[in-house]
Amino acid sequence: MKVAVLCLIVLFSTAQAVQLHKSLTNAQIRRIENLKKTNTWGATLMNLAELHLAAGGPIDGLVAAIEEVIADLETKLENAHAAFDKRTNEHNQEVRRLTDLINEASRNIADT
């Protein structure tokens, strides 16, 4: 999530630089190159941004697509957490049920 936000910030600053006909600073270029080297998703997003800029494509469309991907991933993550919580609760109920059966069997053995 942090990487996506960082990429969006870099994309916005890149778009601003292109729109204002300014070049990127050396620090921005170093951050972009570092991001490309250290993070696969970051590299993918930056390559897409560079492709859009080189082709003269609308950066807003890319930003919207990235935001949709982020929202989709967040939804999938929430669903995965919900499924995990549900399965954990089912597991805990089964453990309690089996523990009760074992305790009851132990009491029956002790009573005989």
CSV table of N, CA and C in Angstrom, one decimal:
chain,number,residue,atom,x,y,z
A,1,MET,N,0.8,-1.2,0.0
A,1,MET,CA,0.0,0.0,0.0
A,1,MET,C,0.9,1.3,0.0
A,2,LYS,N,1.9,1.2,0.8
A,2,LYS,CA,2.8,2.4,0.9
A,2,LYS,C,3.5,2.6,-0.4
A,3,VAL,N,3.9,1.5,-1.1
A,3,VAL,CA,4.5,1.7,-2.4
A,3,VAL,C,3.6,2.3,-3.4
A,4,ALA,N,2.3,1.9,-3.4
A,4,ALA,CA,1.4,2.4,-4.3
A,4,ALA,C,1.2,3.9,-4.1
A,5,VAL,N,1.1,4.3,-2.8
A,5,VAL,CA,0.9,5.7,-2.6
A,5,VAL,C,2.2,6.5,-3.0
A,6,LEU,N,3.4,5.9,-2.8
A,6,LEU,CA,4.6,6.5,-3.2
A,6,LEU,C,4.6,6.7,-4.7
A,7,CYS,N,4.2,5.6,-5.4
A,7,CYS,CA,4.1,5.7,-6.9
A,7,CYS,C,3.2,6.7,-7.4
A,8,LEU,N,2.0,6.8,-6.7
A,8,LEU,CA,1.1,7.8,-7.1
A,8,LEU,C,1.6,9.2,-6.9
A,9,ILE,N,2.4,9.4,-5.8
A,9,ILE,CA,3.0,10.7,-5.6
A,9,ILE,C,4.0,11.0,-6.7
A,10,VAL,N,4.8,10.0,-7.0
A,10,VAL,CA,5.8,10.2,-8.1
A,10,VAL,C,5.2,10.4,-9.4
A,11,LEU,N,4.1,9.7,-9.7
A,11,LEU,CA,3.3,9.9,-10.9
A,11,LEU,C,2.8,11.3,-11.0
A,12,PHE,N,2.2,11.8,-9.9
A,12,PHE,CA,1.7,13.1,-9.9
A,12,PHE,C,2.8,14.2,-10.2
A,13,SER,N,3.9,14.0,-9.5
A,13,SER,CA,5.0,14.9,-9.7
A,13,SER,C,5.5,14.8,-11.1
A,14,THR,N,5.6,13.6,-11.6
A,14,THR,CA,6.1,13.5,-13.0
A,14,THR,C,5.1,14.2,-14.0
A,15,ALA,N,3.8,14.0,-13.7
A,15,ALA,CA,2.8,14.6,-14.6
A,15,ALA,C,2.9,16.1,-14.5
A,16,GLN,N,3.1,16.6,-13.3
A,16,GLN,CA,3.3,18.1,-13.1
A,16,GLN,C,4.5,18.6,-13.8
A,17,ALA,N,5.6,17.8,-13.8
A,17,ALA,CA,6.8,18.3,-14.4
A,17,ALA,C,6.6,18.3,-15.9
A,18,VAL,N,5.9,17.3,-16.5
A,18,VAL,CA,5.7,17.3,-17.9
A,18,VAL,C,4.8,18.4,-18.3
A,19,GLN,N,3.7,18.6,-17.5
A,19,GLN,CA,2.7,19.6,-17.9
A,19,GLN,C,3.3,21.0,-17.8
A,20,LEU,N,4.2,21.2,-16.9
A,20,LEU,CA,4.8,22.5,-16.7
A,20,LEU,C,6.1,22.7,-17.5
A,21,HIS,N,6.4,21.6,-18.3
A,21,HIS,CA,7.6,21.6,-19.2
A,21,HIS,C,8.9,21.8,-18.3
A,22,LYS,N,8.9,21.2,-17.2
A,22,LYS,CA,10.1,21.2,-16.3
A,22,LYS,C,10.6,19.8,-16.3
A,23,SER,N,11.9,19.7,-16.1
A,23,SER,CA,12.5,18.4,-16.0
A,23,SER,C,12.5,17.9,-14.6
A,24,LEU,N,12.7,16.6,-14.4
A,24,LEU,CA,12.7,16.1,-13.1
A,24,LEU,C,14.1,16.4,-12.4
A,25,THR,N,14.1,16.6,-11.1
A,25,THR,CA,15.3,16.9,-10.4
A,25,THR,C,16.1,15.6,-10.3
A,26,ASN,N,17.4,15.8,-10.0
A,26,ASN,CA,18.2,14.6,-9.9
A,26,ASN,C,17.8,13.7,-8.7
A,27,ALA,N,17.3,14.3,-7.6
A,27,ALA,CA,16.8,13.6,-6.5
A,27,ALA,C,15.6,12.7,-6.9
A,28,GLN,N,14.7,13.3,-7.7
A,28,GLN,CA,13.5,12.6,-8.2
A,28,GLN,C,13.9,11.4,-9.1
A,29,ILE,N,14.8,11.7,-9.9
A,29,ILE,CA,15.3,10.6,-10.8
A,29,ILE,C,16.0,9.5,-10.0
A,30,ARG,N,16.8,9.8,-9.0
A,30,ARG,CA,17.4,8.8,-8.2
A,30,ARG,C,16.3,8.0,-7.4
A,31,ARG,N,15.3,8.7,-6.9
A,31,ARG,CA,14.2,7.9,-6.2
A,31,ARG,C,13.5,7.0,-7.1
A,32,ILE,N,13.2,7.5,-8.3
A,32,ILE,CA,12.5,6.6,-9.3
A,32,ILE,C,13.4,5.4,-9.6
A,33,GLU,N,14.7,5.6,-9.9
A,33,GLU,CA,15.6,4.5,-10.2
A,33,GLU,C,15.7,3.5,-9.1
A,34,ASN,N,15.8,4.1,-7.8
A,34,ASN,CA,15.9,3.2,-6.7
A,34,ASN,C,14.6,2.4,-6.5
A,35,LEU,N,13.5,3.0,-6.7
A,35,LEU,CA,12.2,2.3,-6.6
A,35,LEU,C,12.1,1.2,-7.7
A,36,LYS,N,12.6,1.5,-8.8
A,36,LYS,CA,12.6,0.5,-9.9
A,36,LYS,C,13.5,-0.7,-9.5
A,37,LYS,N,14.6,-0.5,-8.9
A,37,LYS,CA,15.6,-1.5,-8.5
A,37,LYS,C,15.1,-2.4,-7.3
A,38,THR,N,14.4,-1.7,-6.4
A,38,THR,CA,14.1,-2.4,-5.1
A,38,THR,C,12.7,-3.0,-5.0
A,39,ASN,N,11.8,-2.6,-5.9
A,39,ASN,CA,10.4,-3.0,-5.8
A,39,ASN,C,9.8,-3.4,-7.2
A,40,THR,N,9.4,-4.6,-7.3
A,40,THR,CA,8.8,-5.1,-8.6
A,40,THR,C,7.6,-4.3,-9.0
A,41,TRP,N,6.7,-4.1,-8.0
A,41,TRP,CA,5.5,-3.3,-8.3
A,41,TRP,C,5.8,-1.9,-8.7
A,42,GLY,N,6.7,-1.3,-7.9
A,42,GLY,CA,7.1,0.0,-8.2
A,42,GLY,C,7.7,0.2,-9.6
A,43,ALA,N,8.6,-0.8,-9.9
A,43,ALA,CA,9.2,-0.8,-11.3
A,43,ALA,C,8.1,-0.9,-12.3
A,44,THR,N,7.1,-1.7,-12.1
A,44,THR,CA,6.1,-1.9,-13.1
A,44,THR,C,5.3,-0.6,-13.3
A,45,LEU,N,4.9,0.0,-12.1
A,45,LEU,CA,4.1,1.2,-12.2
A,45,LEU,C,4.9,2.4,-12.9
A,46,MET,N,6.2,2.5,-12.5
A,46,MET,CA,7.0,3.5,-13.1
A,46,MET,C,7.2,3.3,-14.6
A,47,ASN,N,7.4,2.0,-15.0
A,47,ASN,CA,7.5,1.7,-16.4
A,47,ASN,C,6.3,2.1,-17.2
A,48,LEU,N,5.1,1.8,-16.6
A,48,LEU,CA,3.8,2.2,-17.2
A,48,LEU,C,3.7,3.7,-17.3
A,49,ALA,N,4.2,4.4,-16.2
A,49,ALA,CA,4.1,5.9,-16.3
A,49,ALA,C,5.0,6.5,-17.3
A,50,GLU,N,6.2,5.9,-17.4
A,50,GLU,CA,7.1,6.4,-18.5
A,50,GLU,C,6.6,6.1,-19.9
A,51,LEU,N,6.0,4.9,-20.0
A,51,LEU,CA,5.4,4.6,-21.3
A,51,LEU,C,4.3,5.6,-21.7
A,52,HIS,N,3.4,5.9,-20.7
A,52,HIS,CA,2.3,6.9,-21.0
A,52,HIS,C,2.9,8.2,-21.3
A,53,LEU,N,3.9,8.6,-20.6
A,53,LEU,CA,4.5,9.9,-20.8
A,53,LEU,C,5.2,10.0,-22.2
A,54,ALA,N,5.9,8.9,-22.5
A,54,ALA,CA,6.6,8.9,-23.8
A,54,ALA,C,5.6,8.8,-25.0
A,55,ALA,N,4.5,8.2,-24.8
A,55,ALA,CA,3.5,8.1,-25.9
A,55,ALA,C,2.6,9.3,-25.9
A,56,GLY,N,2.7,10.1,-24.9
A,56,GLY,CA,1.9,11.3,-24.8
A,56,GLY,C,0.5,10.9,-24.3
A,57,GLY,N,0.3,9.8,-23.7
A,57,GLY,CA,-1.0,9.3,-23.2
A,57,GLY,C,-1.4,10.1,-22.0
A,58,PRO,N,-2.7,10.0,-21.7
A,58,PRO,CA,-3.2,10.7,-20.5
A,58,PRO,C,-2.7,10.0,-19.2
A,59,ILE,N,-2.0,10.8,-18.4
A,59,ILE,CA,-1.5,10.2,-17.1
A,59,ILE,C,-2.7,10.0,-16.2
A,60,ASP,N,-3.8,10.8,-16.4
A,60,ASP,CA,-4.9,10.7,-15.5
A,60,ASP,C,-5.5,9.3,-15.6
A,61,GLY,N,-5.5,8.7,-16.8
A,61,GLY,CA,-6.1,7.4,-17.0
A,61,GLY,C,-5.2,6.3,-16.3
A,62,LEU,N,-3.9,6.5,-16.3
A,62,LEU,CA,-3.0,5.6,-15.6
A,62,LEU,C,-3.3,5.7,-14.1
A,63,VAL,N,-3.4,6.9,-13.6
A,63,VAL,CA,-3.6,7.1,-12.2
A,63,VAL,C,-4.9,6.5,-11.8
A,64,ALA,N,-6.0,6.7,-12.6
A,64,ALA,CA,-7.3,6.1,-12.3
A,64,ALA,C,-7.2,4.6,-12.3
A,65,ALA,N,-6.4,4.0,-13.2
A,65,ALA,CA,-6.3,2.6,-13.3
A,65,ALA,C,-5.5,2.0,-12.0
A,66,ILE,N,-4.5,2.8,-11.6
A,66,ILE,CA,-3.8,2.4,-10.4
A,66,ILE,C,-4.7,2.4,-9.2
A,67,GLU,N,-5.4,3.5,-9.1
A,67,GLU,CA,-6.4,3.6,-8.0
A,67,GLU,C,-7.4,2.5,-7.9
A,68,GLU,N,-7.9,2.1,-9.1
A,68,GLU,CA,-8.8,0.9,-9.2
A,68,GLU,C,-8.1,-0.4,-8.8
A,69,VAL,N,-6.9,-0.5,-9.2
A,69,VAL,CA,-6.1,-1.7,-8.8
A,69,VAL,C,-5.9,-1.7,-7.2
A,70,ILE,N,-5.6,-0.6,-6.7
A,70,ILE,CA,-5.4,-0.5,-5.2
A,70,ILE,C,-6.7,-0.8,-4.5
A,71,ALA,N,-7.8,-0.2,-5.0
A,71,ALA,CA,-9.1,-0.5,-4.4
A,71,ALA,C,-9.5,-2.0,-4.5
A,72,ASP,N,-9.2,-2.6,-5.6
A,72,ASP,CA,-9.5,-4.0,-5.8
A,72,ASP,C,-8.6,-4.8,-4.9
A,73,LEU,N,-7.4,-4.5,-4.8
A,73,LEU,CA,-6.5,-5.3,-3.9
A,73,LEU,C,-6.9,-5.1,-2.4
A,74,GLU,N,-7.3,-3.9,-2.0
A,74,GLU,CA,-7.8,-3.7,-0.7
A,74,GLU,C,-9.1,-4.5,-0.4
A,75,THR,N,-10.0,-4.6,-1.4
A,75,THR,CA,-11.2,-5.4,-1.2
A,75,THR,C,-10.9,-6.9,-1.1
A,76,LYS,N,-9.9,-7.3,-1.9
A,76,LYS,CA,-9.5,-8.7,-1.9
A,76,LYS,C,-8.9,-9.0,-0.5
A,77,LEU,N,-8.1,-8.1,0.0
A,77,LEU,CA,-7.4,-8.3,1.3
A,77,LEU,C,-8.5,-8.4,2.4
A,78,GLU,N,-9.5,-7.5,2.4
A,78,GLU,CA,-10.5,-7.5,3.4
A,78,GLU,C,-11.3,-8.8,3.3
A,79,ASN,N,-11.6,-9.3,2.1
A,79,ASN,CA,-12.3,-10.6,1.9
A,79,ASN,C,-11.5,-11.7,2.5
A,80,ALA,N,-10.2,-11.7,2.2
A,80,ALA,CA,-9.3,-12.7,2.7
A,80,ALA,C,-9.3,-12.7,4.3
A,81,HIS,N,-9.2,-11.5,4.9
A,81,HIS,CA,-9.2,-11.4,6.3
A,81,HIS,C,-10.5,-11.9,6.9
A,82,ALA,N,-11.6,-11.6,6.2
A,82,ALA,CA,-13.0,-12.0,6.7
A,82,ALA,C,-13.1,-13.5,6.6
A,83,ALA,N,-12.6,-14.1,5.5
A,83,ALA,CA,-12.6,-15.6,5.4
A,83,ALA,C,-11.7,-16.2,6.4
A,84,PHE,N,-10.6,-15.6,6.7
A,84,PHE,CA,-9.7,-16.2,7.7
A,84,PHE,C,-10.3,-16.1,9.1
A,85,ASP,N,-10.9,-15.0,9.4
A,85,ASP,CA,-11.6,-14.9,10.7
A,85,ASP,C,-12.7,-15.9,10.8
A,86,LYS,N,-13.5,-16.0,9.8
A,86,LYS,CA,-14.6,-17.0,9.8
A,86,LYS,C,-14.1,-18.4,10.0
A,87,ARG,N,-13.1,-18.8,9.3
A,87,ARG,CA,-12.5,-20.1,9.4
A,87,ARG,C,-11.9,-20.3,10.8
A,88,THR,N,-11.2,-19.3,11.3
A,88,THR,CA,-10.6,-19.4,12.7
A,88,THR,C,-11.7,-19.6,13.7
A,89,ASN,N,-12.8,-18.9,13.6
A,89,ASN,CA,-13.9,-19.1,14.5
A,89,ASN,C,-14.5,-20.5,14.4
A,90,GLU,N,-14.6,-21.0,13.2
A,90,GLU,CA,-15.1,-22.4,13.0
A,90,GLU,C,-14.1,-23.4,13.7
A,91,HIS,N,-12.9,-23.2,13.5
A,91,HIS,CA,-11.8,-24.0,14.1
A,91,HIS,C,-11.9,-24.0,15.6
A,92,ASN,N,-12.0,-22.8,16.2
A,92,ASN,CA,-12.1,-22.7,17.6
A,92,ASN,C,-13.3,-23.4,18.2
A,93,GLN,N,-14.5,-23.3,17.5
A,93,GLN,CA,-15.7,-23.9,17.9
A,93,GLN,C,-15.5,-25.5,17.9
A,94,GLU,N,-14.8,-25.9,16.9
A,94,GLU,CA,-14.6,-27.4,16.7
A,94,GLU,C,-13.6,-27.8,17.8
A,95,VAL,N,-12.6,-27.1,18.1
A,95,VAL,CA,-11.7,-27.4,19.2
A,95,VAL,C,-12.4,-27.5,20.5
A,96,ARG,N,-13.3,-26.5,20.8
A,96,ARG,CA,-14.1,-26.5,22.1
A,96,ARG,C,-15.0,-27.7,22.1
A,97,ARG,N,-15.6,-28.1,21.0
A,97,ARG,CA,-16.5,-29.2,21.0
A,97,ARG,C,-15.8,-30.5,21.2
A,98,LEU,N,-14.6,-30.7,20.6
A,98,LEU,CA,-13.8,-31.9,20.8
A,98,LEU,C,-13.2,-31.9,22.2
A,99,THR,N,-12.8,-30.8,22.8
A,99,THR,CA,-12.3,-30.7,24.1
A,99,THR,C,-13.4,-31.2,25.1
A,100,ASP,N,-14.6,-30.7,24.9
A,100,ASP,CA,-15.8,-31.1,25.7
A,100,ASP,C,-16.0,-32.6,25.6
A,101,LEU,N,-15.9,-33.2,24.4
A,101,LEU,CA,-16.1,-34.6,24.3
A,101,LEU,C,-15.1,-35.4,25.0
A,102,ILE,N,-13.8,-34.9,24.9
A,102,ILE,CA,-12.7,-35.6,25.6
A,102,ILE,C,-12.9,-35.5,27.1
A,103,ASN,N,-13.3,-34.3,27.6
A,103,ASN,CA,-13.5,-34.2,29.0
A,103,ASN,C,-14.6,-35.1,29.5
A,104,GLU,N,-15.7,-35.1,28.7
A,104,GLU,CA,-16.8,-36.0,29.1
A,104,GLU,C,-16.4,-37.5,29.1
A,105,ALA,N,-15.7,-37.9,28.1
A,105,ALA,CA,-15.2,-39.3,28.0
A,105,ALA,C,-14.3,-39.6,29.2
A,106,SER,N,-13.4,-38.6,29.6
A,106,SER,CA,-12.5,-38.8,30.7
A,106,SER,C,-13.3,-38.9,32.0
A,107,ARG,N,-14.4,-38.1,32.2
A,107,ARG,CA,-15.2,-38.3,33.4
A,107,ARG,C,-15.9,-39.6,33.4
A,108,ASN,N,-16.4,-40.1,32.2
A,108,ASN,CA,-17.1,-41.4,32.2
A,108,ASN,C,-16.2,-42.5,32.5
A,109,ILE,N,-14.9,-42.4,32.0
A,109,ILE,CA,-13.9,-43.4,32.4
A,109,ILE,C,-13.6,-43.4,33.9
A,110,ALA,N,-13.5,-42.2,34.4
A,110,ALA,CA,-13.2,-42.1,35.9
A,110,ALA,C,-14.3,-42.6,36.7
A,111,ASP,N,-15.6,-42.4,36.2
A,111,ASP,CA,-16.7,-42.9,37.0
A,111,ASP,C,-16.9,-44.4,37.0
A,112,THR,N,-16.3,-45.1,36.1
A,112,THR,CA,-16.5,-46.5,36.0
A,112,THR,C,-15.5,-47.3,36.7
